[in-house]
Tab-separated table of C-alpha atoms and ligand atoms in Angstrom:
chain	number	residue	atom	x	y	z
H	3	UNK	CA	0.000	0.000	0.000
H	4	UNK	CA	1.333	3.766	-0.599
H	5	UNK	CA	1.324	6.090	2.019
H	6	UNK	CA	-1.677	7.948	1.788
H	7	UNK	CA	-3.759	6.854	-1.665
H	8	UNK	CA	-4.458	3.053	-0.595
H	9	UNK	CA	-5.373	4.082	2.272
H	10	UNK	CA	-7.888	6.348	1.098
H	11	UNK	CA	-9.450	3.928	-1.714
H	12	UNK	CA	-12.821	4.534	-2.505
H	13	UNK	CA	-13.677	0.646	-3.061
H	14	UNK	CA	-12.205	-0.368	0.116
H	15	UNK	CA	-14.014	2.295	1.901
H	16	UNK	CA	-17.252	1.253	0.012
H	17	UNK	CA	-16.342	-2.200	1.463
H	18	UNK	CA	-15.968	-1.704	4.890
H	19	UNK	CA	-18.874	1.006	4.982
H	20	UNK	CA	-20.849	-1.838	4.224
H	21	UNK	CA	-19.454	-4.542	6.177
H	22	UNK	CA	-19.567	-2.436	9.586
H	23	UNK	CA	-23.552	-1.363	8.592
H	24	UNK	CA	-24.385	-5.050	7.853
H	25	UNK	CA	-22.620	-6.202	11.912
H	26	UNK	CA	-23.871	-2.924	13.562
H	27	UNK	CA	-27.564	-3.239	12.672
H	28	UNK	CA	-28.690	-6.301	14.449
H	29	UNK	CA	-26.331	-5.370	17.891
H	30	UNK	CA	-28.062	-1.787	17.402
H	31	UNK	CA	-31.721	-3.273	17.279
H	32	UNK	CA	-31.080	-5.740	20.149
H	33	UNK	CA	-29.414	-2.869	22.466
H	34	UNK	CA	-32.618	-0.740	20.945
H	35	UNK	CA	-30.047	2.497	20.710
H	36	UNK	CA	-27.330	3.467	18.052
H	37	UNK	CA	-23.582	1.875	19.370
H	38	UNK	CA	-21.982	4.285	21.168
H	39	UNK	CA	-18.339	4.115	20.704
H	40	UNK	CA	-15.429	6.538	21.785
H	41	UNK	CA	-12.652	7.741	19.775
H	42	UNK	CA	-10.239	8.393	22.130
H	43	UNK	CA	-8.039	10.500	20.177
H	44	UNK	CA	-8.374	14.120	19.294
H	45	UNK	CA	-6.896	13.154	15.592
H	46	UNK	CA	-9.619	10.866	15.100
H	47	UNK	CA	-12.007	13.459	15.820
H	48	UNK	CA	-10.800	15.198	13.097
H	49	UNK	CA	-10.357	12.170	10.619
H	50	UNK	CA	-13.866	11.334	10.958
H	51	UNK	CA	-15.034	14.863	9.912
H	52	UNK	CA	-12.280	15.920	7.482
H	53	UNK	CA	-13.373	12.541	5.565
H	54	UNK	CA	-16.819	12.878	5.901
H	55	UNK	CA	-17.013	9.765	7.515
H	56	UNK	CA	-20.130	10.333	10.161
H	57	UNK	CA	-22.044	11.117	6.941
H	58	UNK	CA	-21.123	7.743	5.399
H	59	UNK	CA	-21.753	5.779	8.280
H	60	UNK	CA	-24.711	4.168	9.762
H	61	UNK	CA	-26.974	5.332	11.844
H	62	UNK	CA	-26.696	2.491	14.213
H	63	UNK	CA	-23.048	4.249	14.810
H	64	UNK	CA	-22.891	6.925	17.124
H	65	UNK	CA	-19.128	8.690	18.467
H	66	UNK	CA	-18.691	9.840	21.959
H	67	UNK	CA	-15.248	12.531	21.317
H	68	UNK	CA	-12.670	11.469	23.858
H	69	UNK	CA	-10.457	13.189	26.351
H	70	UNK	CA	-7.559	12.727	24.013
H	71	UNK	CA	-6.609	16.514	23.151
H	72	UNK	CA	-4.051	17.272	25.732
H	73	UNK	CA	-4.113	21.027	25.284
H	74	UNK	CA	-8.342	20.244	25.593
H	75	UNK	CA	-7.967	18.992	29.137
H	76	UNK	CA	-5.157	21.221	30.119
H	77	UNK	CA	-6.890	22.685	33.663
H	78	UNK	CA	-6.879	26.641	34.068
H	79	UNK	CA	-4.386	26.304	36.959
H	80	UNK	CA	-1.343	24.874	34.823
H	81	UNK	CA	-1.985	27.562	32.268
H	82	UNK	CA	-2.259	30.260	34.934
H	83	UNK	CA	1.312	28.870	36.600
H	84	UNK	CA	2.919	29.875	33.140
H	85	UNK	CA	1.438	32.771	32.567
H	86	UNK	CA	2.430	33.369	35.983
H	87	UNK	CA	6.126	32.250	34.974
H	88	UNK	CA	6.370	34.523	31.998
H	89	UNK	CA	5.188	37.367	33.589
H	90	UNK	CA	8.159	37.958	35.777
H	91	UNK	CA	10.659	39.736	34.827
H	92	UNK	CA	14.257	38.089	33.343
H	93	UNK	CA	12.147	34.679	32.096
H	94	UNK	CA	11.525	33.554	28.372
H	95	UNK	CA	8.391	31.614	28.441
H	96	UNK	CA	8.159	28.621	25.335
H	97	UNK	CA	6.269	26.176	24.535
H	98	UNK	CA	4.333	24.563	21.484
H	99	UNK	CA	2.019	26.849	20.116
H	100	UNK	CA	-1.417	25.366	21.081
H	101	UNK	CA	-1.037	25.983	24.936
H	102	UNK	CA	-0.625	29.122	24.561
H	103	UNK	CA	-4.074	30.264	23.239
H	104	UNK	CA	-5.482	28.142	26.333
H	105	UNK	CA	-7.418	30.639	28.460
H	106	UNK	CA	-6.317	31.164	32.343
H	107	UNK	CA	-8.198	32.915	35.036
H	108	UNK	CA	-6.047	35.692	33.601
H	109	UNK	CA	-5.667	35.237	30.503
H	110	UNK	CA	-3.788	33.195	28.048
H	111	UNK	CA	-0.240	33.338	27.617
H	112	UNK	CA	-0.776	35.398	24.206
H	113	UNK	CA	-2.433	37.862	26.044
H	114	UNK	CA	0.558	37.856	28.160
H	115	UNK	CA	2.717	38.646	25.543
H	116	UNK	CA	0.446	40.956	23.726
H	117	UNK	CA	1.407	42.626	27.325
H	118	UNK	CA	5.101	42.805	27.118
H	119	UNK	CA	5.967	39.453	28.523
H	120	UNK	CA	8.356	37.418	26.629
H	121	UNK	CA	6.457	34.241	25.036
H	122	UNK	CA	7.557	31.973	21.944
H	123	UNK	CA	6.876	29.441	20.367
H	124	UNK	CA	9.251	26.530	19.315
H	125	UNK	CA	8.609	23.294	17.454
H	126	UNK	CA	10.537	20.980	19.194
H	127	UNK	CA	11.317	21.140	23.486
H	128	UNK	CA	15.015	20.534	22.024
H	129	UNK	CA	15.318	24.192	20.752
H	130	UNK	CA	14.444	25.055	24.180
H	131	UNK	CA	18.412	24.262	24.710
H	132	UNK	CA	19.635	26.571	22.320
H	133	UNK	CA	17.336	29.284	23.533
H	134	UNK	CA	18.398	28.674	26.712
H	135	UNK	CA	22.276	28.818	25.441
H	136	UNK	CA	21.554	31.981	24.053
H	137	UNK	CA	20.105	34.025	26.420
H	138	UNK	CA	22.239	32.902	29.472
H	139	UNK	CA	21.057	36.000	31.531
H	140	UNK	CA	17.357	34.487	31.528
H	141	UNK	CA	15.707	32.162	32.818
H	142	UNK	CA	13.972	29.875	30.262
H	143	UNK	CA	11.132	27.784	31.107
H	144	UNK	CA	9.609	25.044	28.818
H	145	UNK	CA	6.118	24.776	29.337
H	146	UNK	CA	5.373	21.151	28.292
H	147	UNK	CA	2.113	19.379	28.052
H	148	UNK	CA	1.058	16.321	26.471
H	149	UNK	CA	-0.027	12.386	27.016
H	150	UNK	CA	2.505	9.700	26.713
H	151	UNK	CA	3.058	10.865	22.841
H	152	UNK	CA	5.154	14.089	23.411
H	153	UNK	CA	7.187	12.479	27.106
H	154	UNK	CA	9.742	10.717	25.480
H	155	UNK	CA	11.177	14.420	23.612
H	156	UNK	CA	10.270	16.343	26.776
H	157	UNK	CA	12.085	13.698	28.703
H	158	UNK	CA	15.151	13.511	26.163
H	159	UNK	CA	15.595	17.352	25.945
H	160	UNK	CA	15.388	17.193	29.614
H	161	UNK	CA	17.772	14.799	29.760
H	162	UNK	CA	20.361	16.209	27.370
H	163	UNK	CA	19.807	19.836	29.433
H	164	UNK	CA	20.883	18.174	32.418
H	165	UNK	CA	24.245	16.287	30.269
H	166	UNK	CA	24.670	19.489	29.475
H	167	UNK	CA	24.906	21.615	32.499
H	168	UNK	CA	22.661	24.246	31.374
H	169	UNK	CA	21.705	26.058	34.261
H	170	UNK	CA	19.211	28.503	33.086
H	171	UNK	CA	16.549	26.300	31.421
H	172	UNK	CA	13.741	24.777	33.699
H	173	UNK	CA	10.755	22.559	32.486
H	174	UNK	CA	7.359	23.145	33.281
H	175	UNK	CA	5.264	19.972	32.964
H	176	UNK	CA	1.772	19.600	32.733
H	177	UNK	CA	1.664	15.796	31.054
H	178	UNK	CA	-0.955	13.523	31.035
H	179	UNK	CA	-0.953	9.735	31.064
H	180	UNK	CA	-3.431	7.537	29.043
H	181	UNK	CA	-4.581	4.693	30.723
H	182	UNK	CA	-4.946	6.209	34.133
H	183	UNK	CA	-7.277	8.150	32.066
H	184	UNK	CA	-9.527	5.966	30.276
H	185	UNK	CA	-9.880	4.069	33.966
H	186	UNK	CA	-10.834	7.162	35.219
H	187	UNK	CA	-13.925	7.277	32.915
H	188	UNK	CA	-15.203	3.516	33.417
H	189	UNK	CA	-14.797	4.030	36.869
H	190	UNK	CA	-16.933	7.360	36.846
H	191	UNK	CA	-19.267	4.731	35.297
H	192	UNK	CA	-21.746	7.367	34.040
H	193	UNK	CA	-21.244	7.417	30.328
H	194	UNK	CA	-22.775	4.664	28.401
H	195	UNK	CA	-19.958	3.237	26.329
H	196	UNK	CA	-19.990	0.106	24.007
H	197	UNK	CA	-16.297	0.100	22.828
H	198	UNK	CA	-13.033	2.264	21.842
H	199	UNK	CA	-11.727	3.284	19.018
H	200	UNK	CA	-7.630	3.377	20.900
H	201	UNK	CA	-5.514	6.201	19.754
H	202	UNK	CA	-2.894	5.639	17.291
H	203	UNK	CA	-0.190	7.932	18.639
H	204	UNK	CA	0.014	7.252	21.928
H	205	UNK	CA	-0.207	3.429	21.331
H	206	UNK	CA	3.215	3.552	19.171
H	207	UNK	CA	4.652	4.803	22.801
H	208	UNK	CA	2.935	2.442	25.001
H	209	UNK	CA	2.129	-0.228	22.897
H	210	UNK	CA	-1.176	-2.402	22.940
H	211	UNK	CA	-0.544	-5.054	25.345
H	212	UNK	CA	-0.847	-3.075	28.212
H	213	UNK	CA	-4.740	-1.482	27.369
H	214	UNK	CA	-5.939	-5.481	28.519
H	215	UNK	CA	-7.488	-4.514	31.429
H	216	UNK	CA	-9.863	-2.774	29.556
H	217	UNK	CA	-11.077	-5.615	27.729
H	218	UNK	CA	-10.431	-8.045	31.285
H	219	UNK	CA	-11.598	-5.637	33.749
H	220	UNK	CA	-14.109	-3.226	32.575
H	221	UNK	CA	-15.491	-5.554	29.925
H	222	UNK	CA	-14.824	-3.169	26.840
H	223	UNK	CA	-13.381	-4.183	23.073
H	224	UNK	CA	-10.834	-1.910	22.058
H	225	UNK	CA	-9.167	-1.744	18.406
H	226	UNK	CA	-6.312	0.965	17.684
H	227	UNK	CA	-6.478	2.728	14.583
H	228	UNK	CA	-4.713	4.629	12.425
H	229	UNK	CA	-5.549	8.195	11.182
H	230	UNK	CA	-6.511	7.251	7.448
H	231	UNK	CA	-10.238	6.757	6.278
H	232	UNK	CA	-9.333	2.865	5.497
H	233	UNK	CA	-7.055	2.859	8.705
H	234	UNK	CA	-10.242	4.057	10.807
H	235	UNK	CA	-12.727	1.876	9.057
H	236	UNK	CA	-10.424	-1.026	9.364
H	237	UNK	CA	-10.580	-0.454	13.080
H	238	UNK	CA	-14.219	0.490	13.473
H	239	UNK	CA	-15.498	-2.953	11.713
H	240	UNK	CA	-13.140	-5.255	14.223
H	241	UNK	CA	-14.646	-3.026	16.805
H	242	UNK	CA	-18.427	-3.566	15.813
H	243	UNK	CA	-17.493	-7.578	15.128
H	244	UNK	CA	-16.836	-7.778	18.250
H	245	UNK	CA	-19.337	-6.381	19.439
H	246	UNK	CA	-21.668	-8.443	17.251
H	247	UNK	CA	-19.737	-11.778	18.114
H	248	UNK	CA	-20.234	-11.036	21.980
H	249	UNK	CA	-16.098	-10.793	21.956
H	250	UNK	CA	-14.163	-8.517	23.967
H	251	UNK	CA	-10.772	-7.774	22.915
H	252	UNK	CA	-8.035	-5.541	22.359
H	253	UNK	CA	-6.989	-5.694	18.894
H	254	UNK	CA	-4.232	-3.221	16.928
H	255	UNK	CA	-5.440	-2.325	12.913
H	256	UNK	CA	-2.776	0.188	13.225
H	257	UNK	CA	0.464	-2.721	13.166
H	258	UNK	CA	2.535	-0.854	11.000
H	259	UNK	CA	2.590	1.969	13.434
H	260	UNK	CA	2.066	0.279	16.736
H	261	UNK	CA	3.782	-2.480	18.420
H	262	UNK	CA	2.438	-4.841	21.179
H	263	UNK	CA	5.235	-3.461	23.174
H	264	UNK	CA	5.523	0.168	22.556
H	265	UNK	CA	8.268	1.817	21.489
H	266	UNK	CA	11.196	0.589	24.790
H	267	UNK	CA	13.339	3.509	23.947
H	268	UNK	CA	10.680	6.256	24.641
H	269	UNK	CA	9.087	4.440	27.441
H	270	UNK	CA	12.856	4.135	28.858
H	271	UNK	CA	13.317	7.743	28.496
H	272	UNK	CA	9.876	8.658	29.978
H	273	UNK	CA	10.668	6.563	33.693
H	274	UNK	CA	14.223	7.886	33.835
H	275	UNK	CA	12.753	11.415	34.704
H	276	UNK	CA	9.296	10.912	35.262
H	277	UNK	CA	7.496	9.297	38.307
H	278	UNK	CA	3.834	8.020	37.179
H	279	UNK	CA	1.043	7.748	39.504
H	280	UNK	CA	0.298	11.333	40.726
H	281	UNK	CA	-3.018	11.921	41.076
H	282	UNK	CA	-3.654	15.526	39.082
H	283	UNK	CA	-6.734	17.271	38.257
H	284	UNK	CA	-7.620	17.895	34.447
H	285	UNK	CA	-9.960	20.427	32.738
H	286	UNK	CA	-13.589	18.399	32.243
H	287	UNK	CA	-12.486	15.274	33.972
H	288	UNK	CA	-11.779	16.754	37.626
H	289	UNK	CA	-9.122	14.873	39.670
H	290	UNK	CA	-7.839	11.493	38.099
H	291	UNK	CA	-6.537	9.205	40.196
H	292	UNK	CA	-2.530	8.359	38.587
H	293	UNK	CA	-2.907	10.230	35.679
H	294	UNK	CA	-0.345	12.750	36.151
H	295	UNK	CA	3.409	12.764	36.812
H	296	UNK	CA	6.175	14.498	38.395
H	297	UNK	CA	9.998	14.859	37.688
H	298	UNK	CA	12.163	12.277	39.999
H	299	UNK	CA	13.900	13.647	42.568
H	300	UNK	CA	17.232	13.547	40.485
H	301	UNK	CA	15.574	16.223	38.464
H	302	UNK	CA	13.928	18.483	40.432
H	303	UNK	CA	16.586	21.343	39.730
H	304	UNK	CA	15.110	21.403	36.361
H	305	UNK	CA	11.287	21.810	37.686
H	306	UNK	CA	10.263	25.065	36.938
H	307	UNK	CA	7.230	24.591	39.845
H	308	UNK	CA	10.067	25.654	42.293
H	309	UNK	CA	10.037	29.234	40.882
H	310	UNK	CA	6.702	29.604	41.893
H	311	UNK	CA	5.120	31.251	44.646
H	312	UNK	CA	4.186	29.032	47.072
H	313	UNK	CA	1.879	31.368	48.872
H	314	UNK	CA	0.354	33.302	45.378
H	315	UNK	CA	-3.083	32.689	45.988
H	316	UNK	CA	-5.063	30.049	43.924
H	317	UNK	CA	-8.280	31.522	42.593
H	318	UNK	CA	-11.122	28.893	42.485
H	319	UNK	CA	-11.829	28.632	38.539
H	320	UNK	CA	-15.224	27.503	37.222
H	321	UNK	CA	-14.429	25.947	33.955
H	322	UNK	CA	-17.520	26.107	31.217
H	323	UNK	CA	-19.359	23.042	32.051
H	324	UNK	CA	-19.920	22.960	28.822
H	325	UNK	CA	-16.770	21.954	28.196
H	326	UNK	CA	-17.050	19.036	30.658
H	327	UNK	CA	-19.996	17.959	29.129
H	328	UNK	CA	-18.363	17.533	25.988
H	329	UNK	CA	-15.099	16.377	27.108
H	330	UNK	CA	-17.004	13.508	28.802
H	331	UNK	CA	-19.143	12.269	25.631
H	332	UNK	CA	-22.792	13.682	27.361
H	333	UNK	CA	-23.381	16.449	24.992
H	334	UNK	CA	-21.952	16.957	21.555
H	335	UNK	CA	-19.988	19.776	20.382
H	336	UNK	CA	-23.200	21.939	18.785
H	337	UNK	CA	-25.152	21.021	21.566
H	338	UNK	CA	-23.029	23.492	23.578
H	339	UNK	CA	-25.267	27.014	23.330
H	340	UNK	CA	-22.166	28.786	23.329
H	341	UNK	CA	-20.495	26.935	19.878
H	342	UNK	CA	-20.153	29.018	17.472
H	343	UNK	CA	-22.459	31.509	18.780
H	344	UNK	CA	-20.158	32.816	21.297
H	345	UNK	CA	-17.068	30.440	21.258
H	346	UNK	CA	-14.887	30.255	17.990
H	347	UNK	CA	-11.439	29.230	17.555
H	348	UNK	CA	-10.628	33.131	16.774
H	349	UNK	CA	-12.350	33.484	20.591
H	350	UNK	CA	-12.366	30.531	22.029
H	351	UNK	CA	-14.139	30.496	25.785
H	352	UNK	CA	-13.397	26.528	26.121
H	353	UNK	CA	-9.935	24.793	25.574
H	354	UNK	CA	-11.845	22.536	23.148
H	355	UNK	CA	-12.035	25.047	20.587
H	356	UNK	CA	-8.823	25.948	20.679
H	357	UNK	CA	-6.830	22.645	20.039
H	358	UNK	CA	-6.554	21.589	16.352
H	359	UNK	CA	-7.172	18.393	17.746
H	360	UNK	CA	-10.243	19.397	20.158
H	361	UNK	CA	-13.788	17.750	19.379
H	362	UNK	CA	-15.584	21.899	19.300
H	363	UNK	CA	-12.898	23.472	16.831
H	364	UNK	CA	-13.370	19.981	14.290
H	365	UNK	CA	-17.040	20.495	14.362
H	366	UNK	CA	-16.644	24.494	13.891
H	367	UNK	CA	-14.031	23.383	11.194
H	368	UNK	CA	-16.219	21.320	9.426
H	369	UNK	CA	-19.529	21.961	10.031
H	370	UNK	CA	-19.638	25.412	9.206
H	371	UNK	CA	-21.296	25.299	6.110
H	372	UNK	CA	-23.882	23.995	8.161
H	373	UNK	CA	-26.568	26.205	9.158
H	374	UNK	CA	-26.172	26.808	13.206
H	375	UNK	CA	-27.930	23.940	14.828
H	376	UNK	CA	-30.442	24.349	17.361
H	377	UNK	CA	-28.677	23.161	21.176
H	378	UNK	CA	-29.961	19.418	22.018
H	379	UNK	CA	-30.473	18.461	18.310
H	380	UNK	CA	-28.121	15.657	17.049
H	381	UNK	CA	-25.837	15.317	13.784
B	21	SF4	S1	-18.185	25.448	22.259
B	21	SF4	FE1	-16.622	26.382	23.603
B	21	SF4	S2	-17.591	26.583	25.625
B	21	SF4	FE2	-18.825	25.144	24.389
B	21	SF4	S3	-18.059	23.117	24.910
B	21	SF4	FE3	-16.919	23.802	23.103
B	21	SF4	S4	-15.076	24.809	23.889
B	21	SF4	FE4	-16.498	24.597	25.619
């Protein structure tokens, strides 16, 4: 197959189109409902509207958008601890460019630099060294964020600071890890959920032996996929088989990307500086039990937390609950009375409008042809 163009056949699409509506329409009339399946990933989210593939589907399919946008469930308090950071005096503030359109409870960090403070963006946490090498007068702080896909280069850059010796570059970490996550959710136990759709980019970290649980514990199928319409299809029909064969797996349709052991370099690199198992609160999904982590002790010179004030008061942030809804699969995108109408990615009032991978900006992306849907109606 060639990178992109087998991958986007029309026959095989036609194909599995039909195959997943011929196994999904008895399981749908038995369960009386539509099968309600989550696509983990933020990319996914956009696949299946960039193809069009929720208007070639079924309607015995129906997606819940998953928590995995990290800059979507970034909570107001990490993004107020940077702006924070790159509001004093002497420090360089970078980070990828997505965080910093996040709002805070004062602000984002563009707003911060529209106000003098000095904010970039770089496209790798590597060039974070060289900034830092540059500017030895001032303190720079990486602000990093991320699930277990963007770790391993956080970790690595870390890692080579430290070889190094740089003393003026600190790291800022806000990361997020997967599987804490998705137990999180089935042990909230309040949103109806068939099956997953697992995420293709964090599973080529991770790997796909260790999402069993899932399938021994909570009772759930699971199939990673890839981000191409025949990748996602692919995935989707083992997903409703399964379903329709009373099986509950994990399977990988993504094997040229994803390995049943992860990638052991990455994963290497992420428990040399990280400890796992902090329990952190996210934007939409409140406190999750594990899901964060923190640098090992060996490290800590290089936390940028310790330039904080310890005693700068914490404001008590109400986050749209919109946003929680959403972030949570119990309302969709539209249903929000504030998409569109209020919150756009040129304004966005939710962090799920501002990601290119959250579930609000891929239905303001492409749905706006649409004409603006009443709140509560569906598709
Ligand atoms: S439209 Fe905006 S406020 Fe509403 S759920 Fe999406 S991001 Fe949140």
């Amino acid at each position: 197959m060639s990178l992109t163009g087998d991958f986007r056949d029309a026959t095989r699409v036609r194909v599995l189109l039909s195959a997943i509506a011929r196994e999904a329409e008895p399981v749908a009339a038995h369960l009386g409902r539509p099968l309600q399946l989550m696509e983990v990933c933020g990319g996914h989210t956009h696949a299946i509207f960039r193809f069009g593939l929720h208007q070639l589907l079924p309607d015995t399919i129906e997606f819940i958008h998953g928590p995995g946008c990290p800059v979507c469930v970034l909570p107001v308090e990490a993004v107020d601890q940077a702006v924070s950071l790159a509001r004093r005096e002497g420090v360089i503030l970078a980070s990828f460019g997505d965080p910093l359109r996040v709002p805070g409870s004062r602000g984002s960090l563009l707003q911060a630099r529209a106000e003098g403070a000095e904010v970039k963006v770089l496209y790798s946490p590597y060039d974070a060294l060289a900034l830092a090498k540059g500017n030895p007068h001032k303190q720079v702080v990486f602000f990093a964020i991320g699930f277990d896909t963007t770790m391993p280069s956080i970790a690595c850059s870390l890692l080579a600071a430290d070889r190094a010796g740089i003393g003026n570059l600190r790291f800022l970490c806000h990361h997020i890890r997967l599987l804490p996550t998705l137990n999180g959710l089935l042990e909230a136990g309040d949103i109806r959920l068939d099956g997953f759709v697992g995420p293709g980019h964090v599973s080529m970290v991770i790997g796909s032996r260790v999402y069993q649980p899932i399938a021994s514990h909570y009772h759930k199928p699971l199939v990673i996929a890839g981000f191409e319409p025949v990748d996602f299809l692919q995935a989707l029909y083992q997903l409703v088989l399964q379903l329709a064969q009373g099986r509950c797996a994990i399977e990988n349709a993504y094997g040229r990307v994803v390995a049943e052991a992860g990638n052991p370099a990455a994963l290497k690199a992420i428990d040399q500086v990280f400890e796992s198992g902090v329990d952190s609160h996210w934007r939409g999904l409140g406190t999750v039990p594990g899901s964060g982590v923190r640098l090992r002790a060996r490290y800590r010179h290089l936390d940028a937390a310790a330039l904080l004030d310890p005693d700068a008061p914490t404001e008590a942030v109400a986050e749209p609950a919109y946003c929680n809804a959403v972030l949570t699969g119990r309302i969709k995108p539209h249903q929000c009375p504030l998409f569109r109408r209020h919150c756009t990615p040129e304004h966005p009032v939710g962090a799920l409008m501002v990601s290119s991978e959250g579930a609000c900006a891929a239905y303001y992306q492409y749905r706006l042809a649409a004409a603006p849907e009443e709140p509560g109606s569906d598709q």
